[in-house]
Tab-separated table of C-alpha atoms and ligand atoms in Angstrom:
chain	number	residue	atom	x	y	z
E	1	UNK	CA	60.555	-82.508	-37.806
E	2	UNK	CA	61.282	-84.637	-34.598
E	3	UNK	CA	64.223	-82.902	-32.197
E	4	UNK	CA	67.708	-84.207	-32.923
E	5	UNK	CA	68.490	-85.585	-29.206
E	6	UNK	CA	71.585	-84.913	-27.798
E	7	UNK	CA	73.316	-86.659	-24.658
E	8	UNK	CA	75.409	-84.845	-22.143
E	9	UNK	CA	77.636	-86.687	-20.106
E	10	UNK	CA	79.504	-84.632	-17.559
E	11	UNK	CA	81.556	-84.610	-14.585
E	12	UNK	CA	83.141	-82.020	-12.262
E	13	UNK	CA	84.977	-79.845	-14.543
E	14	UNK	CA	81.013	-78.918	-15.307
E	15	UNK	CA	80.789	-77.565	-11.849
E	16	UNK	CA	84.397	-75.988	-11.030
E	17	UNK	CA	83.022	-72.819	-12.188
E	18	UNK	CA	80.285	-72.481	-9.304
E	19	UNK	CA	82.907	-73.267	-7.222
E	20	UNK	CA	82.484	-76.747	-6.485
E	21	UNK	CA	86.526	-78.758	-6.325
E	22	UNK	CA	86.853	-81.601	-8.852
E	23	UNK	CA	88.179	-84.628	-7.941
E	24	UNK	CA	91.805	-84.667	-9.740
E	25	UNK	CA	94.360	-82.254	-10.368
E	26	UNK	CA	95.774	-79.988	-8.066
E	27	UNK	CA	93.348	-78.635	-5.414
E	28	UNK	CA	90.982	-81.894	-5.840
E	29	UNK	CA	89.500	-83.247	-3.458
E	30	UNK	CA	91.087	-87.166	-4.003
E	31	UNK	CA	94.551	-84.282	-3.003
E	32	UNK	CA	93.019	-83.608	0.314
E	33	UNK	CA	91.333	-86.761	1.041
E	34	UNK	CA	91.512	-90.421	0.289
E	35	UNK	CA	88.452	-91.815	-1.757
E	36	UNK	CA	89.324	-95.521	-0.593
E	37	UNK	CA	88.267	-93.815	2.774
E	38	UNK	CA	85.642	-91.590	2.373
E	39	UNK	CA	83.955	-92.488	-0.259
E	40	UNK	CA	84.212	-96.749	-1.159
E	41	UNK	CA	81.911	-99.245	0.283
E	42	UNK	CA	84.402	-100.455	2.499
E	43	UNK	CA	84.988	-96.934	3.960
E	44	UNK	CA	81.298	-96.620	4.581
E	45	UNK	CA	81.454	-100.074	7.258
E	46	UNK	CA	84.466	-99.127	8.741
E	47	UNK	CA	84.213	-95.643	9.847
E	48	UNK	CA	80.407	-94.764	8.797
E	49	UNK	CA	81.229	-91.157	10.756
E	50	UNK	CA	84.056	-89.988	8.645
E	51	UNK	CA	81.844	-91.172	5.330
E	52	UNK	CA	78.756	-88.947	6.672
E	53	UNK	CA	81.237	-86.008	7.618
E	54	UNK	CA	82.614	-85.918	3.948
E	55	UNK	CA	78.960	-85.366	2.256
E	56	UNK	CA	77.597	-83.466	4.817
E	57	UNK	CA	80.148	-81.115	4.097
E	58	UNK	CA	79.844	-81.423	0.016
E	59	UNK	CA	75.841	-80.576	1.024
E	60	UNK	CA	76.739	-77.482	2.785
E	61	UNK	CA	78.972	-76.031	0.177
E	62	UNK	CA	76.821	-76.972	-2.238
E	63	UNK	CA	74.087	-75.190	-0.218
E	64	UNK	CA	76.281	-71.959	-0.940
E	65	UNK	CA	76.701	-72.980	-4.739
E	66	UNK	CA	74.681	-71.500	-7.726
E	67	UNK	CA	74.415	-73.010	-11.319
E	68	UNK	CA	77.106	-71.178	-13.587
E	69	UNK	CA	76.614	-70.182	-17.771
E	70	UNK	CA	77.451	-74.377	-18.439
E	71	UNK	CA	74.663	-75.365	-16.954
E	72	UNK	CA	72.334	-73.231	-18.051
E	73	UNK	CA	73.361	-73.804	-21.651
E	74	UNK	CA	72.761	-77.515	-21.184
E	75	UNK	CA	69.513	-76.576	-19.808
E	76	UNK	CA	68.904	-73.908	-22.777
E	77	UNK	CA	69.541	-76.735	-25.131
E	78	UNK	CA	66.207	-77.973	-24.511
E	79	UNK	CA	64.833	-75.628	-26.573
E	80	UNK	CA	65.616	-77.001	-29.736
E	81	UNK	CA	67.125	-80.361	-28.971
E	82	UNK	CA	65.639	-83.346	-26.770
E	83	UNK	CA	68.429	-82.838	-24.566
E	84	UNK	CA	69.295	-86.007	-21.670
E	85	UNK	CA	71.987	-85.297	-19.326
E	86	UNK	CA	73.740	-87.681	-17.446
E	87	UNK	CA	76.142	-86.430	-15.133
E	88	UNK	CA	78.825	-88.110	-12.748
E	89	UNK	CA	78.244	-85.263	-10.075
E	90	UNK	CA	76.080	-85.623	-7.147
E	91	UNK	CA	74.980	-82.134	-7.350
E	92	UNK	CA	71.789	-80.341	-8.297
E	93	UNK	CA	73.171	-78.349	-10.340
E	94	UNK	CA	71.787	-79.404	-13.611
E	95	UNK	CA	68.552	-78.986	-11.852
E	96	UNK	CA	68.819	-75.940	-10.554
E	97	UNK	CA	69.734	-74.568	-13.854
E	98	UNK	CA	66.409	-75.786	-15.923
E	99	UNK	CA	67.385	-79.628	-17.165
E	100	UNK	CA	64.410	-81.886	-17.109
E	101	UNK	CA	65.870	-84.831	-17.910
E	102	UNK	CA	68.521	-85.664	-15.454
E	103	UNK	CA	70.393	-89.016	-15.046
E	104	UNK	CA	72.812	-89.067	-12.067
E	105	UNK	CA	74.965	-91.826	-12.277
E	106	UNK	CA	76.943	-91.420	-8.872
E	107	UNK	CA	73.797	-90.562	-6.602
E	108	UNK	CA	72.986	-87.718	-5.438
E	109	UNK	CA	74.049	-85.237	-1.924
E	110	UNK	CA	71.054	-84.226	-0.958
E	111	UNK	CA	69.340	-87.677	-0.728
E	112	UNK	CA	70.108	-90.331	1.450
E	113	UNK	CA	68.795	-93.737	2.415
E	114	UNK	CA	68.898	-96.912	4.405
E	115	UNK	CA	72.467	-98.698	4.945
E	116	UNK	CA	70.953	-101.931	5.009
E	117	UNK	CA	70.279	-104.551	1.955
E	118	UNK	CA	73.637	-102.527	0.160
E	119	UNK	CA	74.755	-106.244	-0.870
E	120	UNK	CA	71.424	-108.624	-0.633
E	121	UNK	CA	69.222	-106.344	-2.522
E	122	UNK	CA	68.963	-102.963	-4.542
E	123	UNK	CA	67.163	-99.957	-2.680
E	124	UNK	CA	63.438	-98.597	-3.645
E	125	UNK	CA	63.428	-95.539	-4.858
E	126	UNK	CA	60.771	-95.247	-2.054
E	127	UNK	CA	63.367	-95.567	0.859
E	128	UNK	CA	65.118	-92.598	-0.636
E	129	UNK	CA	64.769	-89.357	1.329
E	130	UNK	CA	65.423	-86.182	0.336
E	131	UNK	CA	67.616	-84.054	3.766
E	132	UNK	CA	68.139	-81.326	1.250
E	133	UNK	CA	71.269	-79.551	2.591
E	134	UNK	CA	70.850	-80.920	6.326
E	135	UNK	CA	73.598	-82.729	8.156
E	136	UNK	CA	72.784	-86.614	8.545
E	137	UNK	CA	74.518	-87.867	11.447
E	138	UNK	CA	75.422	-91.429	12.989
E	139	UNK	CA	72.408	-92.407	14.743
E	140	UNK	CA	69.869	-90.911	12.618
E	141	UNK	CA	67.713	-93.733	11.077
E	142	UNK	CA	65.276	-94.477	8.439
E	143	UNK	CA	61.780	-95.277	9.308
E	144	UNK	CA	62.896	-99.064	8.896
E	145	UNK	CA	65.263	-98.750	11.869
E	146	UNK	CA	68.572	-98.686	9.636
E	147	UNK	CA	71.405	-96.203	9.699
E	148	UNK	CA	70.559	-93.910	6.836
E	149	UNK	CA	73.752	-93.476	4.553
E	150	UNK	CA	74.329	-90.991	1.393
E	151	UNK	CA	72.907	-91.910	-1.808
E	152	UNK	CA	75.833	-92.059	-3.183
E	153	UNK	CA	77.061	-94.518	-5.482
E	154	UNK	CA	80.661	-95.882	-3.395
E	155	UNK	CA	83.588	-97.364	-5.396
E	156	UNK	CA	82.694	-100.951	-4.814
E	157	UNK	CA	79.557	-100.471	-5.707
E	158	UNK	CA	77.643	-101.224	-9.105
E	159	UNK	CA	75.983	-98.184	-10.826
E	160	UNK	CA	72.606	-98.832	-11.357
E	161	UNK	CA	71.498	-96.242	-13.936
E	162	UNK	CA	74.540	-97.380	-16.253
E	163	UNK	CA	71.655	-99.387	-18.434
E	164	UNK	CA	69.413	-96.409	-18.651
E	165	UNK	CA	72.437	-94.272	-19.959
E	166	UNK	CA	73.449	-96.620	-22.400
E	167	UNK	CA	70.545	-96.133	-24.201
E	168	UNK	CA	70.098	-92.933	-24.235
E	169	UNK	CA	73.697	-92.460	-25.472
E	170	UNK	CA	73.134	-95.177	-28.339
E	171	UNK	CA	69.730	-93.043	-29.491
E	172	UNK	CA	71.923	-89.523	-29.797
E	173	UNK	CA	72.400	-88.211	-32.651
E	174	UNK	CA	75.158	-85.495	-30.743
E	175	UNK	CA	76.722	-86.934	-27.943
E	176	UNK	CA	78.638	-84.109	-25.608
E	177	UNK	CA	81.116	-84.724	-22.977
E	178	UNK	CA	81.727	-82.053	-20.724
E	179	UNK	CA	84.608	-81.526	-17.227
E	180	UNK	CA	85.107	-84.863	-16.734
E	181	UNK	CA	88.898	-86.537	-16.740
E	182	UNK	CA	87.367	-89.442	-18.101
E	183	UNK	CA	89.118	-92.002	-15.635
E	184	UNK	CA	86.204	-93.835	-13.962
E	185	UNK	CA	84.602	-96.802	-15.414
E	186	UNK	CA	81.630	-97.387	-16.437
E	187	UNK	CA	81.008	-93.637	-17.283
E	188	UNK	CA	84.026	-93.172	-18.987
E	189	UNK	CA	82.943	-95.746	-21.380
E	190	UNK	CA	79.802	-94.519	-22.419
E	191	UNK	CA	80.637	-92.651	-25.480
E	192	UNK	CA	81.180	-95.811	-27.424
E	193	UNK	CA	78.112	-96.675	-27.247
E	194	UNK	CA	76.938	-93.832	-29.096
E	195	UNK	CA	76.293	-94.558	-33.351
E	196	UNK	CA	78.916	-94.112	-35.998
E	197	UNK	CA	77.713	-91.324	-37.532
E	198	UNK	CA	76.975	-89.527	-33.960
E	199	UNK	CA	79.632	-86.950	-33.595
E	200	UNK	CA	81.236	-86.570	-29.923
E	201	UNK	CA	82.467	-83.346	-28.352
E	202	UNK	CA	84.993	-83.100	-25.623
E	203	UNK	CA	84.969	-79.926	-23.343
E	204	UNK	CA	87.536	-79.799	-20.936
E	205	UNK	CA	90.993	-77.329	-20.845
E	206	UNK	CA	92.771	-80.243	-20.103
E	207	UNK	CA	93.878	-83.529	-22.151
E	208	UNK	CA	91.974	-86.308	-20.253
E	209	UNK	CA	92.345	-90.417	-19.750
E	210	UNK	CA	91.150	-91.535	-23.120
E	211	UNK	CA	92.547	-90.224	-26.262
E	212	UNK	CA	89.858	-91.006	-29.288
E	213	UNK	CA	90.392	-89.420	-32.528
E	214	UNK	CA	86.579	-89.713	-32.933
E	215	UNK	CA	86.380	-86.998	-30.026
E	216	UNK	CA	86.460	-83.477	-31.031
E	217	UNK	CA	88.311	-81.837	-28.461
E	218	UNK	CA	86.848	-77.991	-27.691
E	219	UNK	CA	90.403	-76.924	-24.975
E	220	UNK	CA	88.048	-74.578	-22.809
E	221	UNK	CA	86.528	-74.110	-19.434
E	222	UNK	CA	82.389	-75.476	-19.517
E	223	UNK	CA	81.142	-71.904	-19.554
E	224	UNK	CA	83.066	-70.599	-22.685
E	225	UNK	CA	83.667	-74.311	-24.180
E	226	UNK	CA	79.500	-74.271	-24.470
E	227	UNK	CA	79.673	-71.207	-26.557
E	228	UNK	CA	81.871	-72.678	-29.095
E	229	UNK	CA	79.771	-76.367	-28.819
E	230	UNK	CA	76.728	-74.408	-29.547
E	231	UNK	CA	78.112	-72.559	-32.600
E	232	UNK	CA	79.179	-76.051	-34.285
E	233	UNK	CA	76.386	-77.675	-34.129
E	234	UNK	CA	74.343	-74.847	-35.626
E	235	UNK	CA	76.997	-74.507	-38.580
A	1	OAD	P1	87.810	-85.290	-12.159
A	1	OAD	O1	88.217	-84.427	-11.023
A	1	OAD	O2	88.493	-86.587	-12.348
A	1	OAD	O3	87.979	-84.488	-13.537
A	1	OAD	C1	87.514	-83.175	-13.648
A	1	OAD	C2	87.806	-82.678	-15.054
A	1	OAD	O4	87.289	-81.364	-15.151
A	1	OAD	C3	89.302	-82.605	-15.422
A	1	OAD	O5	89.510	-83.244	-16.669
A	1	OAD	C4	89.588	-81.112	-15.493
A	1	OAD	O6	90.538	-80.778	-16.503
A	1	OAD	C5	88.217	-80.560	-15.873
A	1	OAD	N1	87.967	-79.163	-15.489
A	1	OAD	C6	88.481	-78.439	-14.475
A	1	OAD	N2	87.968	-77.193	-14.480
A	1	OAD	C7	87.089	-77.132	-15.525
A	1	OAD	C8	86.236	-76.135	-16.054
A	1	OAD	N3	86.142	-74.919	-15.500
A	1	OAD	N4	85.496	-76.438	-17.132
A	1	OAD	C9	85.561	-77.674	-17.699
A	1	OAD	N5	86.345	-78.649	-17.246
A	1	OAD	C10	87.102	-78.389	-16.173
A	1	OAD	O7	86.208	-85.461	-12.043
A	1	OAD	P2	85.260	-86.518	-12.757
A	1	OAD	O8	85.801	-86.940	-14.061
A	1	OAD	O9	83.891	-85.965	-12.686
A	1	OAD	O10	82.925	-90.430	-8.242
A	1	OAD	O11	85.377	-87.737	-11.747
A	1	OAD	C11	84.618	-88.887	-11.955
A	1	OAD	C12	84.240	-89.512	-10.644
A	1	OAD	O12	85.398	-89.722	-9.851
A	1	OAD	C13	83.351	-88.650	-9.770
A	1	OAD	O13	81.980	-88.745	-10.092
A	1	OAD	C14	83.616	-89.171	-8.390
A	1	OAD	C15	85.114	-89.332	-8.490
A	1	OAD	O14	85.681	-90.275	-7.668
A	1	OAD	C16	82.573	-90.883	-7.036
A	1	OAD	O15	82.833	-90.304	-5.994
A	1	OAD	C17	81.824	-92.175	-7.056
């Protein structure tokens, strides 16, 4: 019998536990500091500095950051489910932790790439460079000559792997939603994309942007929320 495939779409509630802030809600980091700023398009071109600060310092704490019991049980899933996760965070968590099939929707920290052609033309995946958890600074350039930037997808910007996450969503037969307050488009759209029949979990301890009665709501941090997920889907 072929796998049942599940997709996992998370966000930062799925990393709170390793210690990494979420976005919303009170010690976020949208509390501390304005995304229109550090992390939109237009931010980037008007103070490029303050931009690279902001992920330089989400690489170094994540540089101190270890997967917690969520993401492993994602990863574990893979055992006996084709598992895809696609995840809002620009972490490596999910990595880290054992998932092979990773779709970042956001970017990710640890890569950056060449500022220029943002508007006239999508990047290579070859330009992409991997600084791991090293500071990028203003000044240091890609072999082209161009101020590298964070490979980071900036509000203003479109998301390219939304049409590769579509898919996989609308071939689930389980579709599970995990930390995320469900507030920015496209991701928080995904799930109806997903079948009729496919049911879709919610794990977060909080209510969240979208109320659905076709959600199932598990009210539970990731770590323990995965330990009830697991046990309904083997009922
Ligand atoms: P948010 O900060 O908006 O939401 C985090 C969610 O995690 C909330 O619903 C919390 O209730 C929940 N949460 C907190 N602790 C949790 C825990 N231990 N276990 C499970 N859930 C927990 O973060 P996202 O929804 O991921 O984009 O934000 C989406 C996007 O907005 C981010 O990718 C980022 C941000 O602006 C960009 O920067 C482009």
């Amino acid at each position: 019998m072929p796998k049942k495939k599940i997709a996992v779409l998370t966000g930062a509630g799925v990393s709170a536990e390793s210690g990494l802030a979420t976005f919303r809600g009170s010690g976020g980091l949208w509390g501390e500091y304005d995304p229109q700023e550090v992390a939109s398009i237009e931010g980037w071109y008007r103070n490029r500095e303050l931009v690279l600060g902001f992920y330089n310092q989400l690489r170094a704490q994540l540089s101190k950051s270890k997967p917690n019991a969520a993401h492993l049980a994602i990863a574990g899933l893979e055992k006996d489910y084709e598992v895809t996760v696609i995840t809002q965070n620009v972490d490596n968590l999910h990595e880290r932790a054992g998932s092979t099939r990773v779709i970042h929707l956001h970017g990710e920290a640890t890569k950056v790439r060449p500022e220029d052609g943002v508007y006239d033309r999508t990047y290579s995946e070859k330009e992409v460079i991997d600084v791991g958890y090293e500071p990028v600074c203003l000044g240091d350039l890609a072999p082209n000559g161009s101020q590298l930037r964070p490979h980071i997808v900036f509000f203003g910007e479109a998301v390219p792997n939304i049409e590769k996450a579509i898919d996989v969503v609308a071939d689930a037969d389980i579709m599970l939603i995990v930390g995320t307050s469900l507030n920015v488009y496209p991701a928080a759209g995904l799930y109806r994309y997903a079948k009729n029949n496919t049911p879709v979990y919610l794990i977060d301890p909080e209510d969240v942007a979208i109320y659905d009665p076709k959600i199932t709501h598990i009210r539970e941090v990731a770590t323990k929320g995965m330990d009830e997920f697991i046990r309904r889907i083997k009922e």
